[in-house]
Amino acid sequence: MILFNLLETQLTRVHSFQEMIKKASVYRHPLANHLMDPEVQKESGEDGDDRTVVAEIMRRCFVPAFVTTIPWEGFHFAGHEIRINEAMDCYGAVVWPSALVLCYFLETNVKQYNLVDKNVIEIGAGTGLVSIVASLLGAHVTATDLPELLGNLQYNISRNTKTKAKHLPQVKELSWGVALDKNFPRASINFDYILAADVVYAHPFLEELLVTFDHLCKETTVILWVMKFRLEKENKFVDRFEQLFDLEEISSFPSLNIKLYKAMKKNQKSACYPQRRMWKAKPISGRLLL
């Protein structure tokens, strides 16, 4: 009887500890942290569509029920469970809210933006979540980032796409504005889509980023770009971007300060791509209507 009581007490402690870790892990996610802010809730109180979609995106996220030596987060996209290893000491090795928004958009708009057998490149791929989802949706994916991030990027992509994806994704180094003609010759690149999530922030390489966008784009290439607005620098970059590209806002998430854009090179739009239509955040059976 004493042994039983001791075992019951120990199990209760373990359960309580696991619940504590779950809560701590969920709150660690930038999106969850942001949504819990009382000021954010107050500001977005009347934006029902925004809050509904954000809540749906959050339901795709899960966390370990116990402490792990390597921090990771889990996601449900494209009919698969995706597990992403993170590094909390590096901006590019954390899953940010913009990536979740882009993944959800790709999954819920497969008719308008069909990625099957399309050539797709992601710049600033970070942990690789967006590239993984694009790959699971049938695309030929090239995931790119700085050399110091490629190890974790390759691990996450291999772990989550091997035997699951139609085409094996590639991982390549891409330092914005550096050796573009050598590593990505214009004559050989033909990307249908460029994906970018939260690549604009307080860094000194915005002009190089613009050059990289321009280099990788053909006249029919579509850029799907999600950005969180933090500083005035983001607005200035958008103004500069619009000098080279036709830019349209597909959707906005006021509670997150996030906007989703579609862009193509100026004056060279192709009729084979969808015409401008706003992405209305009205979920029906877990999907969004355009």
mmCIF file of C-alpha atoms in Angstrom:
data_model
loop_
_atom_site.group_PDB
_atom_site.id
_atom_site.type_symbol
_atom_site.label_atom_id
_atom_site.label_comp_id
_atom_site.label_asym_id
_atom_site.label_seq_id
_atom_site.Cartn_x
_atom_site.Cartn_y
_atom_site.Cartn_z
ATOM 1 C CA MET A 1 0.000 0.000 0.000
ATOM 2 C CA ILE A 2 2.848 2.357 0.860
ATOM 3 C CA LEU A 3 4.536 1.500 -2.441
ATOM 4 C CA PHE A 4 1.307 2.196 -4.327
ATOM 5 C CA ASN A 5 0.918 5.590 -2.651
ATOM 6 C CA LEU A 6 4.513 6.502 -3.449
ATOM 7 C CA LEU A 7 4.036 5.490 -7.093
ATOM 8 C CA GLU A 8 0.800 7.486 -7.340
ATOM 9 C CA THR A 9 2.502 10.550 -5.861
ATOM 10 C CA GLN A 10 5.409 10.231 -8.291
ATOM 11 C CA LEU A 11 3.103 9.893 -11.299
ATOM 12 C CA THR A 12 1.167 12.964 -10.174
ATOM 13 C CA ARG A 13 4.397 14.933 -9.966
ATOM 14 C CA VAL A 14 5.486 13.758 -13.419
ATOM 15 C CA HIS A 15 2.100 14.707 -14.900
ATOM 16 C CA SER A 16 2.231 18.150 -13.277
ATOM 17 C CA PHE A 17 5.773 18.653 -14.539
ATOM 18 C CA GLN A 18 4.781 17.681 -18.082
ATOM 19 C CA GLU A 19 1.843 20.089 -18.006
ATOM 20 C CA MET A 20 4.157 22.845 -16.819
ATOM 21 C CA ILE A 21 6.569 22.133 -19.679
ATOM 22 C CA LYS A 22 3.723 22.102 -22.178
ATOM 23 C CA LYS A 23 2.570 25.511 -21.049
ATOM 24 C CA ALA A 24 6.094 26.891 -21.002
ATOM 25 C CA SER A 25 6.759 25.525 -24.480
ATOM 26 C CA VAL A 26 3.550 26.931 -25.951
ATOM 27 C CA TYR A 27 4.153 30.352 -24.483
ATOM 28 C CA ARG A 28 7.676 30.352 -25.829
ATOM 29 C CA HIS A 29 6.362 30.429 -29.398
ATOM 30 C CA PRO A 30 6.488 34.028 -30.706
ATOM 31 C CA LEU A 31 2.975 33.783 -32.120
ATOM 32 C CA ALA A 32 1.498 32.551 -28.837
ATOM 33 C CA ASN A 33 3.412 35.179 -26.872
ATOM 34 C CA HIS A 34 2.104 37.901 -29.154
ATOM 35 C CA LEU A 35 -1.501 36.757 -29.014
ATOM 36 C CA MET A 36 -1.441 36.686 -25.207
ATOM 37 C CA ASP A 37 -0.511 40.369 -25.047
ATOM 38 C CA PRO A 38 -3.569 42.236 -23.621
ATOM 39 C CA GLU A 39 -2.887 45.255 -25.837
ATOM 40 C CA VAL A 40 -2.894 43.059 -28.943
ATOM 41 C CA GLN A 41 -6.147 41.412 -27.900
ATOM 42 C CA LYS A 42 -7.701 44.822 -27.294
ATOM 43 C CA GLU A 43 -6.566 46.221 -30.656
ATOM 44 C CA SER A 44 -7.749 43.207 -32.649
ATOM 45 C CA GLY A 45 -10.950 42.600 -30.709
ATOM 46 C CA GLU A 46 -13.214 43.582 -33.602
ATOM 47 C CA ASP A 47 -11.246 41.789 -36.302
ATOM 48 C CA GLY A 48 -13.018 38.432 -36.093
ATOM 49 C CA ASP A 49 -11.679 37.081 -39.384
ATOM 50 C CA ASP A 50 -8.096 37.765 -38.367
ATOM 51 C CA ARG A 51 -8.445 36.121 -34.977
ATOM 52 C CA THR A 52 -10.244 33.095 -36.420
ATOM 53 C CA VAL A 53 -7.533 32.364 -38.968
ATOM 54 C CA VAL A 54 -4.730 32.956 -36.473
ATOM 55 C CA ALA A 55 -6.421 30.552 -34.060
ATOM 56 C CA GLU A 56 -6.683 27.976 -36.850
ATOM 57 C CA ILE A 57 -2.978 28.376 -37.603
ATOM 58 C CA MET A 58 -2.132 27.948 -33.920
ATOM 59 C CA ARG A 59 -4.060 24.682 -33.862
ATOM 60 C CA ARG A 60 -1.527 23.349 -36.364
ATOM 61 C CA CYS A 61 1.261 23.752 -33.785
ATOM 62 C CA PHE A 62 2.269 21.323 -31.062
ATOM 63 C CA VAL A 63 5.178 21.066 -28.646
ATOM 64 C CA PRO A 64 7.025 18.272 -26.809
ATOM 65 C CA ALA A 65 5.335 17.018 -23.659
ATOM 66 C CA PHE A 66 8.685 16.742 -21.895
ATOM 67 C CA VAL A 67 12.061 18.449 -21.829
ATOM 68 C CA THR A 68 14.322 17.629 -24.779
ATOM 69 C CA THR A 69 18.030 18.302 -25.217
ATOM 70 C CA ILE A 70 17.375 19.990 -28.571
ATOM 71 C CA PRO A 71 14.406 22.395 -28.698
ATOM 72 C CA TRP A 72 11.850 21.536 -31.344
ATOM 73 C CA GLU A 73 8.321 22.398 -32.362
ATOM 74 C CA GLY A 74 5.794 20.373 -34.297
ATOM 75 C CA PHE A 75 3.317 21.359 -36.982
ATOM 76 C CA HIS A 76 0.525 19.757 -38.998
ATOM 77 C CA PHE A 77 0.547 20.862 -42.636
ATOM 78 C CA ALA A 78 -0.149 19.181 -45.981
ATOM 79 C CA GLY A 79 -1.438 16.062 -44.259
ATOM 80 C CA HIS A 80 1.816 15.405 -42.413
ATOM 81 C CA GLU A 81 3.287 15.871 -38.972
ATOM 82 C CA ILE A 82 6.366 18.064 -39.278
ATOM 83 C CA ARG A 83 8.981 18.318 -36.537
ATOM 84 C CA ILE A 84 11.389 21.257 -36.654
ATOM 85 C CA ASN A 85 14.624 21.516 -34.686
ATOM 86 C CA GLU A 86 15.354 25.060 -33.558
ATOM 87 C CA ALA A 87 18.266 27.038 -32.162
ATOM 88 C CA MET A 88 17.104 29.786 -29.832
ATOM 89 C CA ASP A 89 20.334 31.769 -30.188
ATOM 90 C CA CYS A 90 19.884 32.460 -33.912
ATOM 91 C CA TYR A 91 17.182 34.440 -35.749
ATOM 92 C CA GLY A 92 17.293 32.113 -38.738
ATOM 93 C CA ALA A 93 16.890 28.932 -36.692
ATOM 94 C CA VAL A 94 13.513 29.743 -35.138
ATOM 95 C CA VAL A 95 10.065 29.319 -36.695
ATOM 96 C CA TRP A 96 8.534 32.792 -36.864
ATOM 97 C CA PRO A 97 4.809 33.606 -37.270
ATOM 98 C CA SER A 98 5.244 34.752 -40.882
ATOM 99 C CA ALA A 99 6.361 31.253 -41.870
ATOM 100 C CA LEU A 100 3.228 29.752 -40.330
ATOM 101 C CA VAL A 101 1.037 32.216 -42.231
ATOM 102 C CA LEU A 102 2.721 31.340 -45.531
ATOM 103 C CA CYS A 103 2.480 27.581 -44.890
ATOM 104 C CA TYR A 104 -1.217 27.880 -44.118
ATOM 105 C CA PHE A 105 -1.801 29.973 -47.227
ATOM 106 C CA LEU A 106 -0.022 27.463 -49.479
ATOM 107 C CA GLU A 107 -1.973 24.559 -48.036
ATOM 108 C CA THR A 108 -5.394 26.205 -48.211
ATOM 109 C CA ASN A 109 -4.999 27.694 -51.703
ATOM 110 C CA VAL A 110 -3.708 24.757 -53.720
ATOM 111 C CA LYS A 111 -6.218 25.337 -56.522
ATOM 112 C CA GLN A 112 -5.101 28.901 -57.184
ATOM 113 C CA TYR A 113 -1.420 28.265 -56.427
ATOM 114 C CA ASN A 114 -0.818 24.669 -57.455
ATOM 115 C CA LEU A 115 2.779 23.759 -56.587
ATOM 116 C CA VAL A 116 2.778 20.254 -58.069
ATOM 117 C CA ASP A 117 5.884 19.860 -60.270
ATOM 118 C CA LYS A 118 6.574 23.609 -60.044
ATOM 119 C CA ASN A 119 10.099 24.947 -59.532
ATOM 120 C CA VAL A 120 10.151 26.767 -56.205
ATOM 121 C CA ILE A 121 12.937 28.534 -54.346
ATOM 122 C CA GLU A 122 12.752 29.834 -50.801
ATOM 123 C CA ILE A 123 15.135 32.577 -49.768
ATOM 124 C CA GLY A 124 15.998 32.908 -46.103
ATOM 125 C CA ALA A 125 14.602 29.419 -45.472
ATOM 126 C CA GLY A 126 15.779 29.332 -41.843
ATOM 127 C CA THR A 127 14.474 26.157 -40.231
ATOM 128 C CA GLY A 128 12.984 25.002 -43.535
ATOM 129 C CA LEU A 129 9.304 24.800 -42.565
ATOM 130 C CA VAL A 130 8.001 26.659 -45.629
ATOM 131 C CA SER A 131 10.244 24.653 -47.967
ATOM 132 C CA ILE A 132 9.081 21.422 -46.337
ATOM 133 C CA VAL A 133 5.412 22.299 -46.825
ATOM 134 C CA ALA A 134 6.010 23.333 -50.451
ATOM 135 C CA SER A 135 7.817 20.049 -51.044
ATOM 136 C CA LEU A 136 5.027 18.015 -49.449
ATOM 137 C CA LEU A 137 2.625 19.851 -51.777
ATOM 138 C CA GLY A 138 4.521 18.441 -54.761
ATOM 139 C CA ALA A 139 7.022 21.145 -55.735
ATOM 140 C CA HIS A 140 10.643 20.915 -56.861
ATOM 141 C CA VAL A 141 12.084 22.928 -53.970
ATOM 142 C CA THR A 142 15.406 24.684 -53.506
ATOM 143 C CA ALA A 143 15.820 25.908 -49.924
ATOM 144 C CA THR A 144 18.487 28.571 -49.425
ATOM 145 C CA ASP A 145 20.096 30.447 -46.574
ATOM 146 C CA LEU A 146 23.450 31.491 -45.110
ATOM 147 C CA PRO A 147 26.150 28.814 -44.737
ATOM 148 C CA GLU A 148 25.959 28.700 -40.940
ATOM 149 C CA LEU A 149 22.273 27.711 -41.122
ATOM 150 C CA LEU A 150 22.529 24.979 -43.737
ATOM 151 C CA GLY A 151 23.269 22.123 -41.325
ATOM 152 C CA ASN A 152 20.058 22.493 -39.345
ATOM 153 C CA LEU A 153 18.138 23.375 -42.509
ATOM 154 C CA GLN A 154 19.298 20.196 -44.255
ATOM 155 C CA TYR A 155 18.486 18.077 -41.208
ATOM 156 C CA ASN A 156 14.942 19.404 -40.901
ATOM 157 C CA ILE A 157 14.212 19.083 -44.608
ATOM 158 C CA SER A 158 15.607 15.550 -44.893
ATOM 159 C CA ARG A 159 13.823 14.400 -41.752
ATOM 160 C CA ASN A 160 10.438 15.662 -42.881
ATOM 161 C CA THR A 161 10.452 14.982 -46.631
ATOM 162 C CA LYS A 162 12.312 11.694 -47.078
ATOM 163 C CA THR A 163 9.908 9.081 -48.525
ATOM 164 C CA LYS A 164 7.082 11.645 -48.205
ATOM 165 C CA ALA A 165 7.742 14.214 -50.936
ATOM 166 C CA LYS A 166 7.301 13.690 -54.658
ATOM 167 C CA HIS A 167 10.596 15.451 -55.379
ATOM 168 C CA LEU A 168 13.656 15.483 -53.127
ATOM 169 C CA PRO A 169 14.335 19.105 -52.054
ATOM 170 C CA GLN A 170 17.729 20.720 -52.541
ATOM 171 C CA VAL A 171 19.526 22.845 -49.965
ATOM 172 C CA LYS A 172 21.891 25.530 -51.256
ATOM 173 C CA GLU A 173 23.871 28.405 -49.853
ATOM 174 C CA LEU A 174 22.636 31.836 -50.841
ATOM 175 C CA SER A 175 24.117 34.996 -49.413
ATOM 176 C CA TRP A 176 22.009 37.820 -50.800
ATOM 177 C CA GLY A 177 23.720 39.724 -53.582
ATOM 178 C CA VAL A 178 26.849 37.541 -53.473
ATOM 179 C CA ALA A 179 28.047 35.495 -56.477
ATOM 180 C CA LEU A 180 24.543 35.295 -57.917
ATOM 181 C CA ASP A 181 25.671 34.790 -61.515
ATOM 182 C CA LYS A 182 28.035 32.021 -60.440
ATOM 183 C CA ASN A 183 25.702 30.111 -58.120
ATOM 184 C CA PHE A 184 22.409 30.867 -59.875
ATOM 185 C CA PRO A 185 23.157 31.621 -63.565
ATOM 186 C CA ARG A 186 20.299 33.479 -65.229
ATOM 187 C CA ALA A 187 20.416 31.139 -68.210
ATOM 188 C CA SER A 188 19.697 28.083 -66.065
ATOM 189 C CA ILE A 189 17.230 29.350 -63.465
ATOM 190 C CA ASN A 190 13.528 29.085 -64.144
ATOM 191 C CA PHE A 191 11.599 29.408 -60.914
ATOM 192 C CA ASP A 192 7.818 29.438 -60.990
ATOM 193 C CA TYR A 193 7.632 30.715 -57.424
ATOM 194 C CA ILE A 194 9.874 32.503 -54.965
ATOM 195 C CA LEU A 195 8.820 32.090 -51.340
ATOM 196 C CA ALA A 196 9.954 34.443 -48.601
ATOM 197 C CA ALA A 197 8.837 34.735 -44.975
ATOM 198 C CA ASP A 198 10.076 37.502 -42.698
ATOM 199 C CA VAL A 199 13.242 38.208 -44.672
ATOM 200 C CA VAL A 200 13.032 41.962 -44.046
ATOM 201 C CA TYR A 201 14.124 43.068 -40.595
ATOM 202 C CA ALA A 202 16.786 45.258 -38.973
ATOM 203 C CA HIS A 203 19.797 44.238 -41.025
ATOM 204 C CA PRO A 204 22.038 46.155 -43.453
ATOM 205 C CA PHE A 205 21.433 43.926 -46.496
ATOM 206 C CA LEU A 206 18.095 45.140 -47.809
ATOM 207 C CA GLU A 207 19.545 46.400 -51.079
ATOM 208 C CA GLU A 208 21.250 43.025 -51.585
ATOM 209 C CA LEU A 209 17.921 41.331 -50.889
ATOM 210 C CA LEU A 210 16.285 43.433 -53.582
ATOM 211 C CA VAL A 211 19.047 42.547 -56.047
ATOM 212 C CA THR A 212 18.542 38.868 -55.216
ATOM 213 C CA PHE A 213 14.793 39.036 -55.833
ATOM 214 C CA ASP A 214 15.437 40.709 -59.180
ATOM 215 C CA HIS A 215 18.092 38.177 -60.202
ATOM 216 C CA LEU A 216 15.979 35.111 -59.432
ATOM 217 C CA CYS A 217 12.816 36.389 -61.146
ATOM 218 C CA LYS A 218 11.836 35.602 -64.694
ATOM 219 C CA GLU A 219 8.923 37.431 -66.317
ATOM 220 C CA THR A 220 6.477 34.719 -65.177
ATOM 221 C CA THR A 221 7.906 34.140 -61.690
ATOM 222 C CA VAL A 222 5.492 34.768 -58.820
ATOM 223 C CA ILE A 223 6.807 35.958 -55.464
ATOM 224 C CA LEU A 224 4.776 34.998 -52.404
ATOM 225 C CA TRP A 225 6.141 37.063 -49.564
ATOM 226 C CA VAL A 226 4.985 37.386 -45.965
ATOM 227 C CA MET A 227 6.337 40.212 -43.843
ATOM 228 C CA LYS A 228 5.953 41.371 -40.277
ATOM 229 C CA PHE A 229 6.047 45.147 -39.947
ATOM 230 C CA ARG A 230 8.163 46.190 -36.971
ATOM 231 C CA LEU A 231 10.004 49.363 -37.945
ATOM 232 C CA GLU A 232 9.819 52.144 -40.518
ATOM 233 C CA LYS A 233 12.535 50.307 -42.437
ATOM 234 C CA GLU A 234 9.970 47.707 -43.544
ATOM 235 C CA ASN A 235 7.765 50.404 -45.101
ATOM 236 C CA LYS A 236 10.739 51.927 -46.896
ATOM 237 C CA PHE A 237 11.722 48.536 -48.291
ATOM 238 C CA VAL A 238 8.207 47.996 -49.631
ATOM 239 C CA ASP A 239 8.379 51.380 -51.373
ATOM 240 C CA ARG A 240 11.725 50.452 -52.898
ATOM 241 C CA PHE A 241 10.438 47.000 -53.877
ATOM 242 C CA GLU A 242 7.497 48.530 -55.744
ATOM 243 C CA GLN A 243 9.873 50.369 -58.042
ATOM 244 C CA LEU A 244 10.873 47.026 -59.588
ATOM 245 C CA PHE A 245 7.866 44.794 -58.974
ATOM 246 C CA ASP A 246 4.100 44.912 -59.263
ATOM 247 C CA LEU A 247 3.055 44.277 -55.690
ATOM 248 C CA GLU A 248 -0.373 43.391 -54.391
ATOM 249 C CA GLU A 249 -1.506 42.684 -50.876
ATOM 250 C CA ILE A 250 -3.303 39.344 -50.676
ATOM 251 C CA SER A 251 -4.125 39.430 -46.997
ATOM 252 C CA SER A 252 -3.446 41.297 -43.780
ATOM 253 C CA PHE A 253 -3.272 40.142 -40.163
ATOM 254 C CA PRO A 254 -3.544 43.281 -38.003
ATOM 255 C CA SER A 255 -3.184 41.384 -34.738
ATOM 256 C CA LEU A 256 0.228 40.142 -35.877
ATOM 257 C CA ASN A 257 1.344 43.186 -37.908
ATOM 258 C CA ILE A 258 1.793 40.743 -40.783
ATOM 259 C CA LYS A 259 0.930 41.170 -44.464
ATOM 260 C CA LEU A 260 0.949 38.619 -47.272
ATOM 261 C CA TYR A 261 1.987 39.848 -50.712
ATOM 262 C CA LYS A 262 2.130 38.570 -54.259
ATOM 263 C CA ALA A 263 4.575 40.189 -56.684
ATOM 264 C CA MET A 264 5.830 39.898 -60.250
ATOM 265 C CA LYS A 265 8.308 41.893 -62.310
ATOM 266 C CA LYS A 266 6.866 45.174 -63.525
ATOM 267 C CA ASN A 267 5.040 45.298 -66.869
ATOM 268 C CA GLN A 268 5.584 41.615 -67.557
ATOM 269 C CA LYS A 269 2.642 39.874 -65.933
ATOM 270 C CA SER A 270 1.607 36.584 -67.445
ATOM 271 C CA ALA A 271 -2.052 35.841 -68.070
ATOM 272 C CA CYS A 272 -1.520 32.237 -66.994
ATOM 273 C CA TYR A 273 -1.381 33.247 -63.321
ATOM 274 C CA PRO A 274 -4.415 34.092 -61.180
ATOM 275 C CA GLN A 275 -5.733 37.619 -61.433
ATOM 276 C CA ARG A 276 -5.704 39.814 -58.363
ATOM 277 C CA ARG A 277 -8.067 38.466 -55.732
ATOM 278 C CA MET A 278 -8.019 39.279 -52.046
ATOM 279 C CA TRP A 279 -7.543 36.338 -49.691
ATOM 280 C CA LYS A 280 -10.564 36.584 -47.401
ATOM 281 C CA ALA A 281 -9.873 35.080 -44.018
ATOM 282 C CA LYS A 282 -13.107 33.122 -43.722
ATOM 283 C CA PRO A 283 -12.413 29.477 -42.875
ATOM 284 C CA ILE A 284 -14.905 26.856 -43.998
ATOM 285 C CA SER A 285 -14.113 23.326 -42.859
ATOM 286 C CA GLY A 286 -10.601 24.400 -42.025
ATOM 287 C CA ARG A 287 -9.952 26.042 -45.378
ATOM 288 C CA LEU A 288 -9.941 29.609 -46.626
ATOM 289 C CA LEU A 289 -11.990 31.011 -49.439
ATOM 290 C CA LEU A 290 -10.485 33.323 -52.025
#
